[in-house]
Short mmCIF file of C-alpha atoms in Angstrom, two decimals:
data_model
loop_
_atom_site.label_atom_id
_atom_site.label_comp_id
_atom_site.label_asym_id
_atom_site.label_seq_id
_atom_site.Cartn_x
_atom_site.Cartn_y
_atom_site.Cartn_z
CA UNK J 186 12.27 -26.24 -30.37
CA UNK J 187 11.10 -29.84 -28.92
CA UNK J 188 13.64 -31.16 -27.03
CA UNK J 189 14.46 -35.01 -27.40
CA UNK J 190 16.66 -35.86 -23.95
CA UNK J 191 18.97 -39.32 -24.47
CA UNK J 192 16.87 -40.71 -28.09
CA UNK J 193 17.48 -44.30 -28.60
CA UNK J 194 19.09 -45.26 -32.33
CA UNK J 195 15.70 -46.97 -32.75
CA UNK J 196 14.15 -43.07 -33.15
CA UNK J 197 16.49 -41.37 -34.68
CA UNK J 198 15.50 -42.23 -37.77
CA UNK J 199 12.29 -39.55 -37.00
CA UNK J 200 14.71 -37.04 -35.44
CA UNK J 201 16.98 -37.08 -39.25
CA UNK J 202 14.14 -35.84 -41.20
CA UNK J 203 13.57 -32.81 -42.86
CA UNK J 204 10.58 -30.90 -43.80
CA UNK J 205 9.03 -32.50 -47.26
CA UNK J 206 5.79 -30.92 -49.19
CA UNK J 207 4.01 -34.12 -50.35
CA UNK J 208 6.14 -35.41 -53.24
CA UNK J 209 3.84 -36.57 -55.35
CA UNK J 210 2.31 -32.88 -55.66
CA UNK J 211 5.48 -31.24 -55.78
CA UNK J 212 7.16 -33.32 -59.41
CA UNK J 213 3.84 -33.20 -60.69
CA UNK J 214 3.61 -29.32 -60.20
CA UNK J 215 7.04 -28.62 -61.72
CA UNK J 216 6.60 -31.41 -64.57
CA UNK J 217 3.98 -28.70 -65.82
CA UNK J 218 6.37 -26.09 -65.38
CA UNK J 219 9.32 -27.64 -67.21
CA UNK J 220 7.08 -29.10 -70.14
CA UNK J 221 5.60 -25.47 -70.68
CA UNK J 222 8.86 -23.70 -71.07
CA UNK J 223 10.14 -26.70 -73.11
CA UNK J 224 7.10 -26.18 -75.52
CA UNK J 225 6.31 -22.52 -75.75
CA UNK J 226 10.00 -20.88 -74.50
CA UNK J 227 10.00 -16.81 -73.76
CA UNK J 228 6.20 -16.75 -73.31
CA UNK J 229 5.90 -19.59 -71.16
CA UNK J 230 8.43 -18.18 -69.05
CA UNK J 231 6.64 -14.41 -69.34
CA UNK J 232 3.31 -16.17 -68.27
CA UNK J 233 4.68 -18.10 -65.12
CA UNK J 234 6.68 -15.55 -63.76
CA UNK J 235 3.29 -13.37 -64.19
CA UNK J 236 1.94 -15.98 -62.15
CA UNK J 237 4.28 -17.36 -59.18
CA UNK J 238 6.46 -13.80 -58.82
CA UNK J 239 3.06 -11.44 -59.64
CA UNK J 240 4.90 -9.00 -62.26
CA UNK J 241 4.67 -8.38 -66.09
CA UNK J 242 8.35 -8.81 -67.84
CA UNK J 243 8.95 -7.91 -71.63
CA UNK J 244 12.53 -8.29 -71.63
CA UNK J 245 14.04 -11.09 -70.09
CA UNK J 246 17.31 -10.15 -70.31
CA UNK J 247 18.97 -7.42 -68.28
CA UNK J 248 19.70 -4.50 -70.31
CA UNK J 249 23.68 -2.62 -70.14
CA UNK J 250 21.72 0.15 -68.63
CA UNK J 251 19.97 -1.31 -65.47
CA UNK J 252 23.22 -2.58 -65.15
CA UNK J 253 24.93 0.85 -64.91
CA UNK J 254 21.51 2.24 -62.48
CA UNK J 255 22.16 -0.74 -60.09
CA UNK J 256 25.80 -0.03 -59.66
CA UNK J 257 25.24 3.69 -59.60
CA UNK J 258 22.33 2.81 -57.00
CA UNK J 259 24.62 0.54 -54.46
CA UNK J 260 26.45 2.28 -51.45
CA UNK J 261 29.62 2.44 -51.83
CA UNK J 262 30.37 0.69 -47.98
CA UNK J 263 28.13 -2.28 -49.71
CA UNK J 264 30.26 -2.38 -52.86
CA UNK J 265 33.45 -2.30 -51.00
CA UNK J 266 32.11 -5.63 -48.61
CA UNK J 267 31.02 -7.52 -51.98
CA UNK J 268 35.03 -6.59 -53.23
CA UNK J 269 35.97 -8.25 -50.23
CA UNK J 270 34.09 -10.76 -50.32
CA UNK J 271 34.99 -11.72 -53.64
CA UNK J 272 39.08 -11.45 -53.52
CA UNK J 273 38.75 -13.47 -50.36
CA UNK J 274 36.72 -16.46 -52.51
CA UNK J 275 38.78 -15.93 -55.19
CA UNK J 276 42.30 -16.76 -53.62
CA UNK J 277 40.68 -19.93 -51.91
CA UNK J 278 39.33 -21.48 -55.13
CA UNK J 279 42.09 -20.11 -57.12
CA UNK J 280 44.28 -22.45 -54.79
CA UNK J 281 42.22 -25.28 -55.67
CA UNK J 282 43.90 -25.36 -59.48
CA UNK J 283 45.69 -28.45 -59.99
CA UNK J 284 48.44 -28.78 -62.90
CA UNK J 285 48.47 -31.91 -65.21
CA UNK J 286 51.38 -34.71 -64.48
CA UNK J 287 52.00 -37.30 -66.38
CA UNK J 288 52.54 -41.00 -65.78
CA UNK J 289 54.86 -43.62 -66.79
CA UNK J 290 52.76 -46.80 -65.61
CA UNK J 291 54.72 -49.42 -67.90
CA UNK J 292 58.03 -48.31 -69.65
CA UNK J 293 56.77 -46.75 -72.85
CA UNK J 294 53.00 -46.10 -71.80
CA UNK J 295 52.73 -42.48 -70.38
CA UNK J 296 49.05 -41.48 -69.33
CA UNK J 297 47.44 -38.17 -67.69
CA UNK J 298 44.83 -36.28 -67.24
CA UNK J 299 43.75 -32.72 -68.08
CA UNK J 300 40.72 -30.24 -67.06
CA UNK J 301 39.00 -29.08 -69.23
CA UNK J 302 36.42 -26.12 -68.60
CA UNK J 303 32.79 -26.59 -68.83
CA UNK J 304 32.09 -24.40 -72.15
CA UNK J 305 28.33 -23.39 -70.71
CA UNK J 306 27.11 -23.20 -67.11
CA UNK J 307 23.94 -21.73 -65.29
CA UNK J 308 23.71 -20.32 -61.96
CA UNK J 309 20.45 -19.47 -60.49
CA UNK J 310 20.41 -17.21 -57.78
CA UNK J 311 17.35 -16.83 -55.30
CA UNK J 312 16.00 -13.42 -55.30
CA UNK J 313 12.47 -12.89 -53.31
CA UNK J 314 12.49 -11.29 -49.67
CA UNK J 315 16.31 -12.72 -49.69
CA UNK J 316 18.18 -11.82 -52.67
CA UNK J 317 21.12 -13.65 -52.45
CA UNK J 318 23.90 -11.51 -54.05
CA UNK J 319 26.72 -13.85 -52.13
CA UNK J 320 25.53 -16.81 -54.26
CA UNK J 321 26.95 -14.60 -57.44
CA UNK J 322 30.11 -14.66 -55.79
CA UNK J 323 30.10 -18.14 -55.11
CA UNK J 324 29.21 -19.51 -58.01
CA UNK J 325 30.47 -16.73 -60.67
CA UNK J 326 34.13 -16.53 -59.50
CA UNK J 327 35.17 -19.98 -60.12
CA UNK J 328 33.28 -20.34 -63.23
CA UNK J 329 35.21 -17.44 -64.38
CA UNK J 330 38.58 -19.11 -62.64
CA UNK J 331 37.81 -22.36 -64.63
CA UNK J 332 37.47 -20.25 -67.89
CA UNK J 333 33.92 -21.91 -68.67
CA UNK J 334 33.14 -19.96 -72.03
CA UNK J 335 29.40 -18.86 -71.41
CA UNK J 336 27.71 -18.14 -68.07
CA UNK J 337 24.28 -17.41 -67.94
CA UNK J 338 22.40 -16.37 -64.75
CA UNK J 339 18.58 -16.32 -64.00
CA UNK J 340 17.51 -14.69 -60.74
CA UNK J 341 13.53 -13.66 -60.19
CA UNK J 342 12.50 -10.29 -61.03
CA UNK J 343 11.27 -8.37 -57.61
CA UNK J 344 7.52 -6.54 -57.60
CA UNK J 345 8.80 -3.50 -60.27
CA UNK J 346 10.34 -6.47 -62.41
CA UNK J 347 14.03 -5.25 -61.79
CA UNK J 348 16.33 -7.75 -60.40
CA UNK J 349 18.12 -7.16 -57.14
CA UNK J 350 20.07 -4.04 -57.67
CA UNK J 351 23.79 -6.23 -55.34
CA UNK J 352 22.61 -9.61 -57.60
CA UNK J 353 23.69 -7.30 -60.65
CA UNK J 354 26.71 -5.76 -58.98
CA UNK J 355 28.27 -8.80 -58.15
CA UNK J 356 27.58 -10.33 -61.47
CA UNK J 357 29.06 -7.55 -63.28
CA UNK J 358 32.15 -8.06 -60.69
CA UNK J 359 32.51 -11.02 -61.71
CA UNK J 360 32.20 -11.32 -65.50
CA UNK J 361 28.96 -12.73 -65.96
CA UNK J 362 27.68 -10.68 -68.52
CA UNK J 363 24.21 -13.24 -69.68
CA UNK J 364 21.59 -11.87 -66.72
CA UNK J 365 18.15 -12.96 -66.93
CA UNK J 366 14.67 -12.14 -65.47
CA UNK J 367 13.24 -15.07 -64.46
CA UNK J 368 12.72 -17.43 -61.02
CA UNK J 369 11.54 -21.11 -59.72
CA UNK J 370 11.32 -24.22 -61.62
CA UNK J 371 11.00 -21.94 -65.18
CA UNK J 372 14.55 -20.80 -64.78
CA UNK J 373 15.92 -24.00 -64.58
CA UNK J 374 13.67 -24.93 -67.78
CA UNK J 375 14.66 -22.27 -69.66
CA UNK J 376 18.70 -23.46 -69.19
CA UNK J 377 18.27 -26.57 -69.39
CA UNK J 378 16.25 -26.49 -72.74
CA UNK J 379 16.91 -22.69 -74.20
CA UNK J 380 14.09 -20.30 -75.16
CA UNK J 381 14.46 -17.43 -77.93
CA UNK J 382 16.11 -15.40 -75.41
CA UNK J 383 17.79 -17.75 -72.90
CA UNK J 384 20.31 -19.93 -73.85
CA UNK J 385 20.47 -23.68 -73.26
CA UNK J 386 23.87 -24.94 -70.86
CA UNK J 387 25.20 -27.96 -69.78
CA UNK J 388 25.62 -27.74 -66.28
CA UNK J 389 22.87 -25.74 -63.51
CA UNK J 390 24.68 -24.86 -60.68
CA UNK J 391 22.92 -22.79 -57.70
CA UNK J 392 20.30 -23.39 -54.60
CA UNK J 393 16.55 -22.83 -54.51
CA UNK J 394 13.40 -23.77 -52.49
CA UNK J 395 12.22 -27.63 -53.07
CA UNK J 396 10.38 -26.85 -56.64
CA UNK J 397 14.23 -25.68 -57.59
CA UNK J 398 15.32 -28.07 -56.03
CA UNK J 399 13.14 -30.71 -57.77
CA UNK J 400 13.51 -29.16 -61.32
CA UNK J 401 17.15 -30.06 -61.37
CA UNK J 402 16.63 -33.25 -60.53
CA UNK J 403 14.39 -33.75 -63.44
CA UNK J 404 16.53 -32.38 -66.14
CA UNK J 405 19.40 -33.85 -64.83
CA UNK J 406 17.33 -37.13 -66.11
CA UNK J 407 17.09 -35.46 -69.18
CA UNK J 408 20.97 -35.11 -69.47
CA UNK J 409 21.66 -31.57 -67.80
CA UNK J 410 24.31 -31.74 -65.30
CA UNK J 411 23.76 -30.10 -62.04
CA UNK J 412 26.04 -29.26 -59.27
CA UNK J 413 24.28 -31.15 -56.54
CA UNK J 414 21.15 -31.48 -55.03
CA UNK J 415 20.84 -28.36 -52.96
CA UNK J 416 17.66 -27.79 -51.37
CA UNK J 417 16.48 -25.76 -48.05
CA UNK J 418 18.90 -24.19 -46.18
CA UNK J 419 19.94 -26.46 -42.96
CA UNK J 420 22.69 -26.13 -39.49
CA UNK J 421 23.63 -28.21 -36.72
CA UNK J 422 25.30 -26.85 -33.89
CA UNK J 423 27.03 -29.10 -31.63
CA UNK J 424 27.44 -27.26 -28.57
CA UNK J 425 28.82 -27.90 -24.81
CA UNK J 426 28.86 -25.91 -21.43
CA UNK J 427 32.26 -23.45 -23.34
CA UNK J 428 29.72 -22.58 -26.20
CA UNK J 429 28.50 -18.99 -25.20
CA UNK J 430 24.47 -19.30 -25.36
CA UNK J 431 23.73 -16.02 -27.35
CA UNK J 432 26.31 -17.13 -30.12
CA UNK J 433 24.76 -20.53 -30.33
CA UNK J 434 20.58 -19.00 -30.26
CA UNK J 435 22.35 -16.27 -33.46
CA UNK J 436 23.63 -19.41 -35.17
CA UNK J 437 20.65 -21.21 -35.16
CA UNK J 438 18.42 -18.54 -36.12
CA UNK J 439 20.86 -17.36 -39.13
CA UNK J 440 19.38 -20.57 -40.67
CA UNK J 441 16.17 -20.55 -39.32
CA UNK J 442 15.23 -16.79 -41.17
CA UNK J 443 16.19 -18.28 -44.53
CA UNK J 444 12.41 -19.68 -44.91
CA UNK J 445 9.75 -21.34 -43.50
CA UNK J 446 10.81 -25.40 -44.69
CA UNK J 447 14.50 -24.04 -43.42
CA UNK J 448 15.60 -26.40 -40.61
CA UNK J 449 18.11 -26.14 -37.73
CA UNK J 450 19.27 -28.58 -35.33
CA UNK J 451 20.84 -28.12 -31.51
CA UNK J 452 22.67 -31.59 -30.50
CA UNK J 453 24.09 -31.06 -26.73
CA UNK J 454 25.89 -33.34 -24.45
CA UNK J 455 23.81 -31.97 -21.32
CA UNK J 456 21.41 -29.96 -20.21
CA UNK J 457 22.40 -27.61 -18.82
CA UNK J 458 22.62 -25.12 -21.42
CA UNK J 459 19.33 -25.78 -22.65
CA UNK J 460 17.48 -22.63 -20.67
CA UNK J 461 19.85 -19.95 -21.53
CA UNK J 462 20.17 -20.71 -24.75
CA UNK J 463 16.26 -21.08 -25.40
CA UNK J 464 15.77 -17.64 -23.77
CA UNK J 465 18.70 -16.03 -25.81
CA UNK J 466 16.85 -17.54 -29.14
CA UNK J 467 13.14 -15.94 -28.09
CA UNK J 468 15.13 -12.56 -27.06
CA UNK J 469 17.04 -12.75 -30.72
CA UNK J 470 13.80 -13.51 -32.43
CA UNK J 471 11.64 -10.63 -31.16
CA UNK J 472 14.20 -8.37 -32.86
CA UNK J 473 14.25 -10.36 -36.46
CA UNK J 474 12.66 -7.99 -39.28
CA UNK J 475 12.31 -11.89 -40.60
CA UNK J 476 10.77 -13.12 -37.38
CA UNK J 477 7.73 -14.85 -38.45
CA UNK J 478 9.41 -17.01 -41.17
CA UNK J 479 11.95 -17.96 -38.40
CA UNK J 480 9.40 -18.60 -35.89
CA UNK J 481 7.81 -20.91 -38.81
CA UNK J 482 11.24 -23.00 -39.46
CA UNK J 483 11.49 -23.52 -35.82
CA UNK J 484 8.60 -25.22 -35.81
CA UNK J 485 10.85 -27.81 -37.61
CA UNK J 486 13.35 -28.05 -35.36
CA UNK J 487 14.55 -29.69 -32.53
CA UNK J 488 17.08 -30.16 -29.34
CA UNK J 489 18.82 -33.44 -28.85
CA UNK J 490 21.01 -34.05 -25.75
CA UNK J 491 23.63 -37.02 -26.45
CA UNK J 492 26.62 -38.17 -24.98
CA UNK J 493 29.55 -37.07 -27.06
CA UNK J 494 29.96 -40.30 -28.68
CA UNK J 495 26.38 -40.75 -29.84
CA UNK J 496 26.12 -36.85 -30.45
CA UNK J 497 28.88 -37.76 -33.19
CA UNK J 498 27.24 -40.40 -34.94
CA UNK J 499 24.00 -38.92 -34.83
CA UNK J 500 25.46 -35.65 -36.76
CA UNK J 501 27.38 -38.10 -39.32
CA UNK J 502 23.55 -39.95 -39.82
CA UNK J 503 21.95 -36.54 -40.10
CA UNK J 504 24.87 -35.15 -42.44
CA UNK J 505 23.89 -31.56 -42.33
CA UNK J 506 24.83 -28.97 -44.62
CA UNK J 507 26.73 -26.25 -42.19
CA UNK J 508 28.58 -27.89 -39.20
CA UNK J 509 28.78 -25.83 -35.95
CA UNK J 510 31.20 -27.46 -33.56
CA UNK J 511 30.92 -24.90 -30.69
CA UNK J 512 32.96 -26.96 -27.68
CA UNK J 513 36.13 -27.56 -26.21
CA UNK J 514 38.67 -28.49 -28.74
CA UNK J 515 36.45 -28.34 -31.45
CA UNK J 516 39.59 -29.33 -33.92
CA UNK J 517 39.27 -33.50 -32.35
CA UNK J 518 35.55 -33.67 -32.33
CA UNK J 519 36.01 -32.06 -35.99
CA UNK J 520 38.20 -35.14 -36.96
CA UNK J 521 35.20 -37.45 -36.53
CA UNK J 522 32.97 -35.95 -38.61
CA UNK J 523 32.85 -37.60 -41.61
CA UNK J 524 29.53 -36.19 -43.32
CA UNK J 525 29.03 -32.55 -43.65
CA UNK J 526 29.31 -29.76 -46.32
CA UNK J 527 30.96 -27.09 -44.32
CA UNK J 528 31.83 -26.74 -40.81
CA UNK J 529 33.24 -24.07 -38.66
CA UNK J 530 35.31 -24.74 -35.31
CA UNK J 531 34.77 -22.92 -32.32
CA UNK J 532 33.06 -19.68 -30.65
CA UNK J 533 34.20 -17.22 -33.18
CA UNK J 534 33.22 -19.25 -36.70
CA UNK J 535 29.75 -18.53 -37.10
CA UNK J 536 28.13 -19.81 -40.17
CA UNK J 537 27.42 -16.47 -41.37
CA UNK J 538 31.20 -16.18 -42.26
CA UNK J 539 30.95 -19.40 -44.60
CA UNK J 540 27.78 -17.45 -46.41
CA UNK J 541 29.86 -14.89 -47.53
CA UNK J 542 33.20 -13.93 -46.91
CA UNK J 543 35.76 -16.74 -45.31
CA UNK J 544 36.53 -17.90 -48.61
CA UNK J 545 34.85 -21.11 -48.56
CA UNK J 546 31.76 -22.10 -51.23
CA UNK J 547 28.40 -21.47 -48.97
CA UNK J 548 26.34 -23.62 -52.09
CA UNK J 549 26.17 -27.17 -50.31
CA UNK J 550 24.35 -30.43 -50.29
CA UNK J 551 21.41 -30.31 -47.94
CA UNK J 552 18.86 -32.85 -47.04
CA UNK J 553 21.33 -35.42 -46.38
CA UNK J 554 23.63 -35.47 -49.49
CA UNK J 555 26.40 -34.62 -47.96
CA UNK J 556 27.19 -38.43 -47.24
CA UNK J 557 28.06 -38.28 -51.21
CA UNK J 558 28.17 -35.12 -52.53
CA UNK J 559 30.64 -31.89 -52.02
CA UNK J 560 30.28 -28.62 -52.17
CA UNK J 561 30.90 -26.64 -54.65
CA UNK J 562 34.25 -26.12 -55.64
CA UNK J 563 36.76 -24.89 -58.83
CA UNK J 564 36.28 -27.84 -59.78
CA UNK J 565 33.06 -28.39 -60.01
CA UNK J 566 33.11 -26.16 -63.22
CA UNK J 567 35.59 -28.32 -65.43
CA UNK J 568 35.62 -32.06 -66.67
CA UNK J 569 38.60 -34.08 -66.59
CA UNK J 570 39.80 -35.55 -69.93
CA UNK J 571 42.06 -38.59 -69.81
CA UNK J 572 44.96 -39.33 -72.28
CA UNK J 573 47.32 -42.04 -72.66
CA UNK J 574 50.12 -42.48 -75.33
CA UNK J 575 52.07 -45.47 -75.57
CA UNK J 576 55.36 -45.99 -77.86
CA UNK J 577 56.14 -49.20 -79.67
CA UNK J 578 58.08 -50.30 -76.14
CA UNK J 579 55.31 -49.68 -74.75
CA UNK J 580 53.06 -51.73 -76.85
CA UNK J 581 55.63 -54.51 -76.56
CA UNK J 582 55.36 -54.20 -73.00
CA UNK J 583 51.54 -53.89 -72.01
CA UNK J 584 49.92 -55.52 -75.25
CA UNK J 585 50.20 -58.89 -73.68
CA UNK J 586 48.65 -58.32 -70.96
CA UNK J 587 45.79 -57.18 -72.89
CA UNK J 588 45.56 -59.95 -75.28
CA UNK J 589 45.15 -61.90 -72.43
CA UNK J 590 42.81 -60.54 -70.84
CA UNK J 591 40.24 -59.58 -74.10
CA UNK J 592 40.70 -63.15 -74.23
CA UNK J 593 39.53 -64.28 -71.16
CA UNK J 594 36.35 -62.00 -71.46
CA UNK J 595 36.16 -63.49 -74.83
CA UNK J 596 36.34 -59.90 -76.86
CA UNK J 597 38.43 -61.31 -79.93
CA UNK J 598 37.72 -57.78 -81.49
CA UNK J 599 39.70 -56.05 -78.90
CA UNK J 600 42.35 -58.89 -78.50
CA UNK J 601 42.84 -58.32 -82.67
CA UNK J 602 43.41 -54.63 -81.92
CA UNK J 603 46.65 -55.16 -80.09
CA UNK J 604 47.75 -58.27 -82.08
CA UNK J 605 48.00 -56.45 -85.53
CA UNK J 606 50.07 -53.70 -84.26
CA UNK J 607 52.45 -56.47 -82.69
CA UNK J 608 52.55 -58.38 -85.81
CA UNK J 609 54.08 -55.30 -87.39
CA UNK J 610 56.66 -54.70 -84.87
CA UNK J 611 57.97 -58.26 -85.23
#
């Protein structure tokens, strides 16, 4: 990790970016993708998964008996940590359920608002050399909290062209009962548009390499909804001389084994951490099973050594997606940060808690969103209706003012909406 000692504001601007492929090739690339499973459907998606994830699939969709062989094929120890898991994220978001009240904002003129669930969603889960069975969790339990009608999942099919045997575990655990065989930038196509076997939603939820990523983006201009733009994994620790050098190397390369365009960032407020905590990283690394794709992400990552006050704006420019605030009373530097998905306080919060167990969503804005966007969240999966009623008071009362007003923006048609009703309570 290059080290950046004191960085003027002037270069920080280099220091906040994140690995890009070129991004001219990369919408171009998944264009073709999402116009080939809009035109041809289940073969289209057949042909590319042939092609990017290197197996033949005939069924797309999951059959009730791989179902029962993955469950069967689980260890129970495994089972009972996914059960865990899930009741923990299940009483946070349940928590997050907010019961309708209705106002009185002019005698007679009552309005509220009501949530309403999404009727279809998609999650896409990564599979690959990480299937990530926690992302079923995260996504699937307040979908089914929310009471969104459908769910349908797509997750890439491994070499044999079974999905990940914990993926289909966790989805049975947690209702999802729509499974599909298929990966990348077709998966997205295939919700967003339907094929003869997969059908179409109205909102993608889920994380995913940059041609994910990108495909989102693209049918969200094509009216799709998507959770958020949620791209290659990311951390910054913030770390002082109390942050234990072994913890803060583990956190770092939790990220940094996610994948190769993964990034993760070290912002100190000295240096004299700096040697302990390099040599704990290379001692950590030689033991990784995923050490070369960690090695790679490094690659894309730095050290930058700020006073306390600068370290604190540079984290709110950078707005990463996890927040590590290992140093001394973590809860006041915490109260500054004002861009950041998730963050955890102290020595004993690693990030690998968020990912799957704490309680708290792990699918988060990366790549800089999280100056605008959440996380995911219970309510993520429901739309908000609005009502208002008013009685003939009411009318009375508030009509006026909106005669008045249509007027002034010269909308007789709306000004003639109140003034008949008023004519007939004379």
């Amino acid at each position: 990790m290059k080290i950046f000692d004191n960085p003027s504001r002037d270069s920080w601007s280099a220091l906040l970016q994140r690995p890009q492929l070129e991004l001219e090739f990369l919408e171009g690339a998944v264009r073709n993708v999402l116009n080939r499973v809009k035109k041809s459907g289940d073969s289209a998606v057949r042909e590319l998964t042939l092609q990017f994830d290197k197996v033949s699939v005939e069924a797309l969709q999951v059959s009730a008996a791989e179902l029962a062989e993955a469950t069967a094929s689980l260890p129970e120890d495994l089972k009972k940590a996914i059960q865990t898991a899930a009741a923990n994220i299940e009483k946070f978001h349940a928590a997050q359920k907010r019961e309708s009240v209705k106002i009185e904002t002019t005698p007679g003129v009552t309005c509220w608002r009501k949530a309403v669930a999404i009727d279809k969603v998609g999650i896409y889960i990564p599979g690959g050399s990480a299937p990530l069975f926690s992302t079923v969790l995260m996504l699937g339990i307040p979908a089914k909290l929310a009471g969104c009608r459908e769910v349908v999942l797509c997750s890439p099919p491994d070499k044999s062209g079974k999905i990940n045997a914990a993926i289909l575990f966790a989805a049975q655990l947690v209702g999802v009962k729509k499974i599909f065989k298929a990966g990348g930038a077709q998966a997205i196509a295939a919700m967003a548009y339907g094929t003869e076997s997969i059908p179409n939603v109205y909102k993608i939820f889920g994380p995913g390499n940059q041609y994910v990523t990108k495909a989102k983006q693209l049918v969200m201009e094509e009216g799709v909804a998507i959770d958020m733009p949620a791209g290659p994994s990311e951390v910054l620790v913030m770390a002082d001389e109390s942050a234990v050098p072994s913890f803060v190397a583990a956190d770092l390369l939790s990220q940094a084994e996610h994948g190769e365009d993964s990034q993760v960032i070290l912002v100190l407020n000295n240096d004299k951490n700096v040697a302990a905590i390099q040599q704990a990283i290379q001692q950590q690394l030689n033991t990784l099973p995923r050490k070369a794709i960690a090695e790679k992400a490094l690659l894309n990552s730095r050290v930058v050594i700020l006073p306390k006050k600068e370290a604190v704006d540079f984290v709110n420019a950078y707005a990463p997606e996890h927040l590590i605030i290992n140093m001394n009373d973590p809860e006041s530097v915490a109260a500054e940060i004002v861009n950041a998905g998730s963050v955890f306080l102290g020595n004993y919060s690693p990030e690998a808690i968020g990912d799957y167990a704490s309680g708290t969503n792990h699918t988060l804005p990366t790549n800089g969103h999280a100056k605008a966007f959440a996380g995911v969240a219970l309510e993520s999966f429901v739309k908000h209706i609005t009502y208002q009623q008013l009685s003939a008071e009411g009318l009375r009362n508030l009509g006026p003012v909106v005669e008045k007003m249509a007027e002034a923006e010269q909308l007789d048609g709306h000004k003639m909406a109140i003034r008949v009703r008023l004519d007939t309570l004379k």
